[in-house]
PDB file of C-alpha atoms in Angstrom:
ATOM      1  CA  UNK A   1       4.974  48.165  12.425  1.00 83.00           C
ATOM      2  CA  UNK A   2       2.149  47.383  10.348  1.00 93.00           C
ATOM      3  CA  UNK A   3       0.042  49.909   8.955  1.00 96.00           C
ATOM      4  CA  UNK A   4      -3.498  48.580   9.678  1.00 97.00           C
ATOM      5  CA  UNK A   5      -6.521  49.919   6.612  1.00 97.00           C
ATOM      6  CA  UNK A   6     -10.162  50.458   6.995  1.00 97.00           C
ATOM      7  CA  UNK A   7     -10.988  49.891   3.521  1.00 97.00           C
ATOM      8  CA  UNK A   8     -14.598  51.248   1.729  1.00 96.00           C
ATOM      9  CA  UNK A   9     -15.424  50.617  -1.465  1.00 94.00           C
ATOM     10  CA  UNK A  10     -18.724  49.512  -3.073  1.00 92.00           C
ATOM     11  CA  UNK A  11     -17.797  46.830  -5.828  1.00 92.00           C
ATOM     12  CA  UNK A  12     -17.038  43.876  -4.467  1.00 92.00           C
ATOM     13  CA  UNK A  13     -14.722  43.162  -7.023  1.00 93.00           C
ATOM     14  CA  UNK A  14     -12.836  46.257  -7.114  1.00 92.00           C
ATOM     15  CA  UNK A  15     -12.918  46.261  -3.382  1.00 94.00           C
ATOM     16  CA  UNK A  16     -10.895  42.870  -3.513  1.00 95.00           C
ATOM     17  CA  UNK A  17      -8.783  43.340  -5.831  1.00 95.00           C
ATOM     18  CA  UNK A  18      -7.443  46.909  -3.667  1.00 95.00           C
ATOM     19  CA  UNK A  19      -7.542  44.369  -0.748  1.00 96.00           C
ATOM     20  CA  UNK A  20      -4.794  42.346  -2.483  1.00 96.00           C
ATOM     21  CA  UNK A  21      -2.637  45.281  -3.665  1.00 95.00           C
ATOM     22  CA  UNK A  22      -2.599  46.358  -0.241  1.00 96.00           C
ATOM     23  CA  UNK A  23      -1.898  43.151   1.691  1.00 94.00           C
ATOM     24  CA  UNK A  24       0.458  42.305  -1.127  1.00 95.00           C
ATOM     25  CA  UNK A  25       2.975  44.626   0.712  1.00 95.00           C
ATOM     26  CA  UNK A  26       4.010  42.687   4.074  1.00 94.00           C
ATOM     27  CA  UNK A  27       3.710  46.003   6.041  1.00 95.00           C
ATOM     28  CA  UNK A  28      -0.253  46.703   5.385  1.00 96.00           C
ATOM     29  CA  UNK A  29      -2.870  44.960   6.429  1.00 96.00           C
ATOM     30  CA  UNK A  30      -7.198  45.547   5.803  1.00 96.00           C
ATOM     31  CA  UNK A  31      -8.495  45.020   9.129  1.00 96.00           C
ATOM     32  CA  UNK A  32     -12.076  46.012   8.038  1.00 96.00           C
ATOM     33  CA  UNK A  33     -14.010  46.376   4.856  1.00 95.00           C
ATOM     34  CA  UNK A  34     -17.463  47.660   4.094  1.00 94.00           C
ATOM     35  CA  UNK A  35     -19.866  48.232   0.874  1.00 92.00           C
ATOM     36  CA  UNK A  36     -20.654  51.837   1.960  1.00 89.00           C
ATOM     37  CA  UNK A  37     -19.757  54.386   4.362  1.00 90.00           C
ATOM     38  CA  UNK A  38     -22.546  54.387   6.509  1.00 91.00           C
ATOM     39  CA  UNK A  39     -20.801  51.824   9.088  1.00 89.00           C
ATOM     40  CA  UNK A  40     -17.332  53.997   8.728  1.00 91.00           C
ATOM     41  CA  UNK A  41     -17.416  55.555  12.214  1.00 90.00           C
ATOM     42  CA  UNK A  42     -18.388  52.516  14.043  1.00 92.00           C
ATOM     43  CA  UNK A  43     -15.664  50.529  11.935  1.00 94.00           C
ATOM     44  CA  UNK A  44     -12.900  52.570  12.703  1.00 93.00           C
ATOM     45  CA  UNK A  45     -14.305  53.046  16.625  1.00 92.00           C
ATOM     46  CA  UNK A  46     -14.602  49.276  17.145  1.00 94.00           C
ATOM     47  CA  UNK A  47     -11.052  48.596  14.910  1.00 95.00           C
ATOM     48  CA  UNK A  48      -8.875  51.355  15.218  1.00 94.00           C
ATOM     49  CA  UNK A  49      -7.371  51.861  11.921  1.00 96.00           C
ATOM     50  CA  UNK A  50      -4.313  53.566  11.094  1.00 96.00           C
ATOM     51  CA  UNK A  51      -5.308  54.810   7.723  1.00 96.00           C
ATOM     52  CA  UNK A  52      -8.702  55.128   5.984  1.00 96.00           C
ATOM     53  CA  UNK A  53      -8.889  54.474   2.125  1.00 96.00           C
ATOM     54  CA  UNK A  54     -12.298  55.446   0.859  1.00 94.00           C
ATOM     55  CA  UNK A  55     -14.401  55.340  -2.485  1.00 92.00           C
ATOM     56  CA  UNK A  56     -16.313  58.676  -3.417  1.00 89.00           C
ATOM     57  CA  UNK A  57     -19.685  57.141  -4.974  1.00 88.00           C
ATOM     58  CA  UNK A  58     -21.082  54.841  -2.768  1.00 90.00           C
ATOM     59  CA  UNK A  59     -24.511  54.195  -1.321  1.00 86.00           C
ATOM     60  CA  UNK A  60     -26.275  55.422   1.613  1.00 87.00           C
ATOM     61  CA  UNK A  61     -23.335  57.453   2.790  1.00 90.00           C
ATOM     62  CA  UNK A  62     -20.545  58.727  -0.004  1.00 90.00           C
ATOM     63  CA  UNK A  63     -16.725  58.935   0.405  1.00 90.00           C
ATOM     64  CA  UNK A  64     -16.741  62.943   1.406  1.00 90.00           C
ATOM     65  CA  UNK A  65     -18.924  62.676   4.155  1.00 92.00           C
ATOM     66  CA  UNK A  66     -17.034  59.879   5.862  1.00 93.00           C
ATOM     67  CA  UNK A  67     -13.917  62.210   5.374  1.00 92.00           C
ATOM     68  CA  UNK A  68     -15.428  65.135   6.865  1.00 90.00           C
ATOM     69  CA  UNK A  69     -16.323  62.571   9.753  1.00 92.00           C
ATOM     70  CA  UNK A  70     -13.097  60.985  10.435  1.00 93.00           C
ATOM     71  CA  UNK A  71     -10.257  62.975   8.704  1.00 89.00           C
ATOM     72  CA  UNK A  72      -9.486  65.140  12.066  1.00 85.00           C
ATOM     73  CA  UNK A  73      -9.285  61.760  14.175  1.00 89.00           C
ATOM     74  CA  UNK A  74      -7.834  59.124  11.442  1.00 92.00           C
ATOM     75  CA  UNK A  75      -5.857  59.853   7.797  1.00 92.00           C
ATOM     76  CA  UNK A  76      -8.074  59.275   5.141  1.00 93.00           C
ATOM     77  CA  UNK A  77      -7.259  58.328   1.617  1.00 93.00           C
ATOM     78  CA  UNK A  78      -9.793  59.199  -0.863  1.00 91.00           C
ATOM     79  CA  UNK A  79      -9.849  56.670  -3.881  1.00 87.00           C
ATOM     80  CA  UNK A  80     -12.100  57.555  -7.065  1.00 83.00           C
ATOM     81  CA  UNK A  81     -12.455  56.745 -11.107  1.00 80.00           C
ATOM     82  CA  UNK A  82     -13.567  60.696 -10.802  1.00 66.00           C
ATOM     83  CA  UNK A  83     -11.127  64.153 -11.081  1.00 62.00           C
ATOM     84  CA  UNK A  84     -13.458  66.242 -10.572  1.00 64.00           C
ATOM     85  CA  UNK A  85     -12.714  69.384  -9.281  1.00 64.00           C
ATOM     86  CA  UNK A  86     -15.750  69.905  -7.362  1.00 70.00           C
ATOM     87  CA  UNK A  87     -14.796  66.157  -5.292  1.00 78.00           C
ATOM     88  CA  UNK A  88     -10.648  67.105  -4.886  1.00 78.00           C
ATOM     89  CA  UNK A  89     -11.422  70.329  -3.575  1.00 77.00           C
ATOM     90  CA  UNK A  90     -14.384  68.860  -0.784  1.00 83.00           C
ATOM     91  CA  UNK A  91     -12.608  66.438  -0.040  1.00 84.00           C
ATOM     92  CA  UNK A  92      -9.011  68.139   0.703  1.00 80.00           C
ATOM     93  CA  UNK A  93     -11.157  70.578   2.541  1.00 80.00           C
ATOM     94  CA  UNK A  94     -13.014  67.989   4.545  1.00 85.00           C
ATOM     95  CA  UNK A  95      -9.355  67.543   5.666  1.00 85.00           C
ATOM     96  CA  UNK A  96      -8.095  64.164   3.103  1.00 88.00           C
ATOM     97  CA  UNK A  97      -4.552  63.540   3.054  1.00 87.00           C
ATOM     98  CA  UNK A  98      -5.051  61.643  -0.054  1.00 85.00           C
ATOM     99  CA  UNK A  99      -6.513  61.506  -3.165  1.00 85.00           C
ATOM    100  CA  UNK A 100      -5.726  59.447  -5.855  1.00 87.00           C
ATOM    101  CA  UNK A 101      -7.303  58.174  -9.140  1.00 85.00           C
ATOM    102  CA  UNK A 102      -8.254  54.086  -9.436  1.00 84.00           C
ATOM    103  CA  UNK A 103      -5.768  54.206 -12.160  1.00 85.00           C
ATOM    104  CA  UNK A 104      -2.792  54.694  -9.830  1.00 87.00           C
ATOM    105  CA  UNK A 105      -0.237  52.204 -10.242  1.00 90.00           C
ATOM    106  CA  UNK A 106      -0.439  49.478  -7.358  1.00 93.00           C
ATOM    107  CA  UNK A 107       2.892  50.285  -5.923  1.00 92.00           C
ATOM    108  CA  UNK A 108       2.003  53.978  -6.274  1.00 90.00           C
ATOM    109  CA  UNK A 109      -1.243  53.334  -4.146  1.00 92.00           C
ATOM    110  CA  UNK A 110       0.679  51.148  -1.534  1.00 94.00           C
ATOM    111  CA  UNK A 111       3.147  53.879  -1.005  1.00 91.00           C
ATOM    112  CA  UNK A 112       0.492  56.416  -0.321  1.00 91.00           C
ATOM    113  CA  UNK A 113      -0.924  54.663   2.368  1.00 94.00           C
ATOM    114  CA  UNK A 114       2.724  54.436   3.782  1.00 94.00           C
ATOM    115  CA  UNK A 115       2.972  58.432   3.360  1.00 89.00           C
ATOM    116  CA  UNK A 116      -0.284  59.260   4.754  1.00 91.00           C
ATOM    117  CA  UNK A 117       0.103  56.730   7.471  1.00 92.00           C
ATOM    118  CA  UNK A 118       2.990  58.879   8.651  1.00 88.00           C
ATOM    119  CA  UNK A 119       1.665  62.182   8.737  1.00 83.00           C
ATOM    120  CA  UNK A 120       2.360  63.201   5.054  1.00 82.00           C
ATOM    121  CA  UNK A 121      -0.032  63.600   2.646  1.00 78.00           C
ATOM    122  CA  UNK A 122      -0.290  62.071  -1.090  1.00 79.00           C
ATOM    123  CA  UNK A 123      -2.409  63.620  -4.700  1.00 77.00           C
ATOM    124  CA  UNK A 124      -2.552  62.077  -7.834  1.00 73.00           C
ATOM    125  CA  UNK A 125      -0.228  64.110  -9.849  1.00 65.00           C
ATOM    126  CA  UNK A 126      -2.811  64.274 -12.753  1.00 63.00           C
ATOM    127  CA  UNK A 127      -4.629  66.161 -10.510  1.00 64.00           C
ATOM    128  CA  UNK A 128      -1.785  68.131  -8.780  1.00 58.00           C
ATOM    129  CA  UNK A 129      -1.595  71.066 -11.603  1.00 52.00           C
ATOM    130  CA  UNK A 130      -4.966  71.690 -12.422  1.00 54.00           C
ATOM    131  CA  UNK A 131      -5.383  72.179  -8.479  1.00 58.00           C
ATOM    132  CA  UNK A 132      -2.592  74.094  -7.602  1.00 51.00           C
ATOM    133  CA  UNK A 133      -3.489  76.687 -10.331  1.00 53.00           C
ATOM    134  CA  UNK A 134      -7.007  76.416  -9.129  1.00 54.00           C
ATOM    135  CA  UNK A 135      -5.887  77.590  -6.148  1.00 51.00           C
ATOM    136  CA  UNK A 136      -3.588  80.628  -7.670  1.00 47.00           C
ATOM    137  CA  UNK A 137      -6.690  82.035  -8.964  1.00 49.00           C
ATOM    138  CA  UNK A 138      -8.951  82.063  -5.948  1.00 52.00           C
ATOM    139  CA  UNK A 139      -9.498  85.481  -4.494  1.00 53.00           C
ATOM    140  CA  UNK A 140      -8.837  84.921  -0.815  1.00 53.00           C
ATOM    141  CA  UNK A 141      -5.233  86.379  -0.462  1.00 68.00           C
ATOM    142  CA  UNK A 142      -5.595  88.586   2.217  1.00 71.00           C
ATOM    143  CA  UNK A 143      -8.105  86.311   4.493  1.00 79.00           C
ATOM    144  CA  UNK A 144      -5.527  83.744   4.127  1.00 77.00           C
ATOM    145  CA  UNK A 145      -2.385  85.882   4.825  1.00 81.00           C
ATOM    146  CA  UNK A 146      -4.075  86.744   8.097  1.00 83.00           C
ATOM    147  CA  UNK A 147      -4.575  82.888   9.104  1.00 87.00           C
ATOM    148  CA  UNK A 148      -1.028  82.893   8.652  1.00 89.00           C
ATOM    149  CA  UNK A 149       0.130  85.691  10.854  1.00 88.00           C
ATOM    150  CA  UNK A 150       0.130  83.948  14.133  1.00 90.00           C
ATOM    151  CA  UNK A 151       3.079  81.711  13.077  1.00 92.00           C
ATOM    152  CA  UNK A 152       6.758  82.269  13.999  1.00 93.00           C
ATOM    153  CA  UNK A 153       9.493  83.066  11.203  1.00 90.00           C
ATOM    154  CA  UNK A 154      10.692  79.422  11.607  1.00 93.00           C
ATOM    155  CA  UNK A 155       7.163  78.072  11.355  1.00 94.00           C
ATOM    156  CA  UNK A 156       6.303  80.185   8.165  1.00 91.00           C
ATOM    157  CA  UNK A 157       9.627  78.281   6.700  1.00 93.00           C
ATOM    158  CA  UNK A 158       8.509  75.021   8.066  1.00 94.00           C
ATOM    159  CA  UNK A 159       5.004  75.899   6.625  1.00 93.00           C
ATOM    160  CA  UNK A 160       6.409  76.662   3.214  1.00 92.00           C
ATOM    161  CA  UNK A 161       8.469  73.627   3.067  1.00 91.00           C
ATOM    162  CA  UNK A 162       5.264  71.837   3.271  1.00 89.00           C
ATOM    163  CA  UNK A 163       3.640  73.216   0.759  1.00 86.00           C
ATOM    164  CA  UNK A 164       6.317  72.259  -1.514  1.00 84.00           C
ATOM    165  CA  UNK A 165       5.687  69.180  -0.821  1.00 81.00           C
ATOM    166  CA  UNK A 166       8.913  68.351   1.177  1.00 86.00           C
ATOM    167  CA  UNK A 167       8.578  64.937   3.589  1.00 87.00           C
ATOM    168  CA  UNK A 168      10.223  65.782   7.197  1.00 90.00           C
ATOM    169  CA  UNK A 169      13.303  64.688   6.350  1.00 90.00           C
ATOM    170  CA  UNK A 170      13.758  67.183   3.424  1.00 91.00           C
ATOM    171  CA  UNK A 171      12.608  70.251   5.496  1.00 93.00           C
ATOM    172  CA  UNK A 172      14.987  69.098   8.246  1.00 93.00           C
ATOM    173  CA  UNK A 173      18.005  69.233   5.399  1.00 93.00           C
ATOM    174  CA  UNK A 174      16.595  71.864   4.092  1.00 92.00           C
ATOM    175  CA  UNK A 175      16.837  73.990   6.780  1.00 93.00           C
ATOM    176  CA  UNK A 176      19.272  72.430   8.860  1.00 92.00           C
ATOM    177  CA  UNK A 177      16.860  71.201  11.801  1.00 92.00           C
ATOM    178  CA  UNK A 178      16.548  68.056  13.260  1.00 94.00           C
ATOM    179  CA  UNK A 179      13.430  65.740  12.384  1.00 92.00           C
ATOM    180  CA  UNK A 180      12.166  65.699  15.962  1.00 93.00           C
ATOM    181  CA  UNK A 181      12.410  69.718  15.550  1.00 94.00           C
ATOM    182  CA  UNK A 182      10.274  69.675  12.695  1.00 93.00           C
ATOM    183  CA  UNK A 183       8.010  67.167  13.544  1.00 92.00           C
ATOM    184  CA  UNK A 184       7.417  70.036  16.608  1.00 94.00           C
ATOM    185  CA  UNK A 185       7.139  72.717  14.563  1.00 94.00           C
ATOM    186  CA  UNK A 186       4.344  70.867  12.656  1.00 93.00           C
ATOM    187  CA  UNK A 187       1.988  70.156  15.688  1.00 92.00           C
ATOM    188  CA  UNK A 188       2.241  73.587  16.599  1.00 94.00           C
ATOM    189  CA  UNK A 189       1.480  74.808  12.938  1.00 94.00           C
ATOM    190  CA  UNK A 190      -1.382  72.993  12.222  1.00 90.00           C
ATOM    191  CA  UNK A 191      -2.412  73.758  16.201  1.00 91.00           C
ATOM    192  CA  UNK A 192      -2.103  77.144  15.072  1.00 93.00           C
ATOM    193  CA  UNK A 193      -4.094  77.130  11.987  1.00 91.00           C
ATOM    194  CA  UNK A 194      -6.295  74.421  12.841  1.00 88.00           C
ATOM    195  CA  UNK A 195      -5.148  72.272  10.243  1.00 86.00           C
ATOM    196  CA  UNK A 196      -6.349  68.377  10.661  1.00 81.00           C
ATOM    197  CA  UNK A 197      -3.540  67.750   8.411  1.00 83.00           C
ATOM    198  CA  UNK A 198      -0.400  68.395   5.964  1.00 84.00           C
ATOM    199  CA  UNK A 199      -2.556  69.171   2.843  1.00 79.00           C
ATOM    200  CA  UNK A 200      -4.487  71.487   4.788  1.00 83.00           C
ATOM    201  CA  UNK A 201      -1.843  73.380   5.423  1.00 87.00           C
ATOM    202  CA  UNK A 202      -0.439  73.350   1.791  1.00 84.00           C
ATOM    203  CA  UNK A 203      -3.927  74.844   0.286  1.00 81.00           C
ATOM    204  CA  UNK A 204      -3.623  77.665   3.049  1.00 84.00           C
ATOM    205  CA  UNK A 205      -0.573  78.259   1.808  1.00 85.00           C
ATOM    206  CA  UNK A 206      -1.439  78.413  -2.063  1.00 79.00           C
ATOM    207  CA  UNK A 207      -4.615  80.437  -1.089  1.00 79.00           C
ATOM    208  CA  UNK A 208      -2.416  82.968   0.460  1.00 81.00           C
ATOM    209  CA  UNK A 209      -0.501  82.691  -3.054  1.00 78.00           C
ATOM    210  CA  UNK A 210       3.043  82.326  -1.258  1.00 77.00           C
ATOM    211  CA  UNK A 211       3.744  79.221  -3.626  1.00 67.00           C
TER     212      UNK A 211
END
């Protein structure tokens, strides 16, 4: 099946050259493109994308905003020169399953739109550290404990798993379920926590200072 990309980027240039990294890979296809993010709603309405992949700095309307518009409907992939804390940690909570630095090797990037395509989520491991210890020093333990409480023993495993980073075939080894099981056990987490998404779930998780 291909894996059909709204693609936003302001520099021409850079914009086509991400164009032919992606289409490079027989299974991906850009379907739309635009210079900014102000047409981003009516671009994935009118095309349907599968994944979104989205510069931060852009005119008119910036990379965050269209995440915080589309991220609960569509995965997004946020794509910037920029690390900084204050755009990772907006945009994860605008609900991104990706974000990833312009220096990310092409096969790297193509693979993230694979993961996030299929209900995984994907961070630029330069970034991965500095976050996750961002996260082990944020002083919202308990409130985030108590988000978790609804949640079944099995679902606080499956939930876990996920914030390790496991895909659902290493949960399901890991704790000898099937992948349809887990895949249920994830809807009814993230209906549960009203999570738009895996990495959503994951900073819950590290808030709550379980991982």
């Amino acid at each position: 099946m291909t894996i059909r990309v709204l693609l936003l980027e302001d520099e021409e240039l850079v914009r086509s050259g991400i164009r032919m990294i992606l289409e490079s890979a027989s299974d991906i296809e850009v379907i739309a493109e635009a210079a900014d993010g102000s047409r981003a709603v009516e671009l994935a309405e009118t095309h349907h994308p599968d994944v979104v992949l989205t510069d931060i700095q852009m005119p008119h309307v910036d990379g965050l905003s269209v995440t915080e518009r589309l991220a609960r409907r569509i995965p997004v992939v946020v794509l910037t020169t920029f690390d900084l804390d204050e755009y990772v940690h907006t945009a994860l909570r605008h609900g991104a399953a990706g974000f990833l630095l312009k220096d990310t090797p092409p096969l790297d990037l193509v693979n993230a739109v694979r993961v996030v395509a299929r209900g995984e989520a994907m961070i630029s491991p330069r970034i991965t550290k500095r976050l996750l210890s961002t996260f082990a020093a944020d002083p919202v333990r308990e409130p985030a404990r108590a988000r978790l409480t609804p949640l079944t023993p099995r679902e606080h495993d499956v939930t876990l798993a996920i914030a390790r980073g496991l895909s659902n075939a290493e949960i399901a080894r890991s704790l000898d379920l099937s992948e349809s099981t887990v895949k249920v056990h994830i809807g009814r987490i993230m209906a549960k926590l009203d999570a738009t998404n895996r990495t959503q779930v994951a900073i819950l998780v590290h808030d709550a200072g379980l991982v």
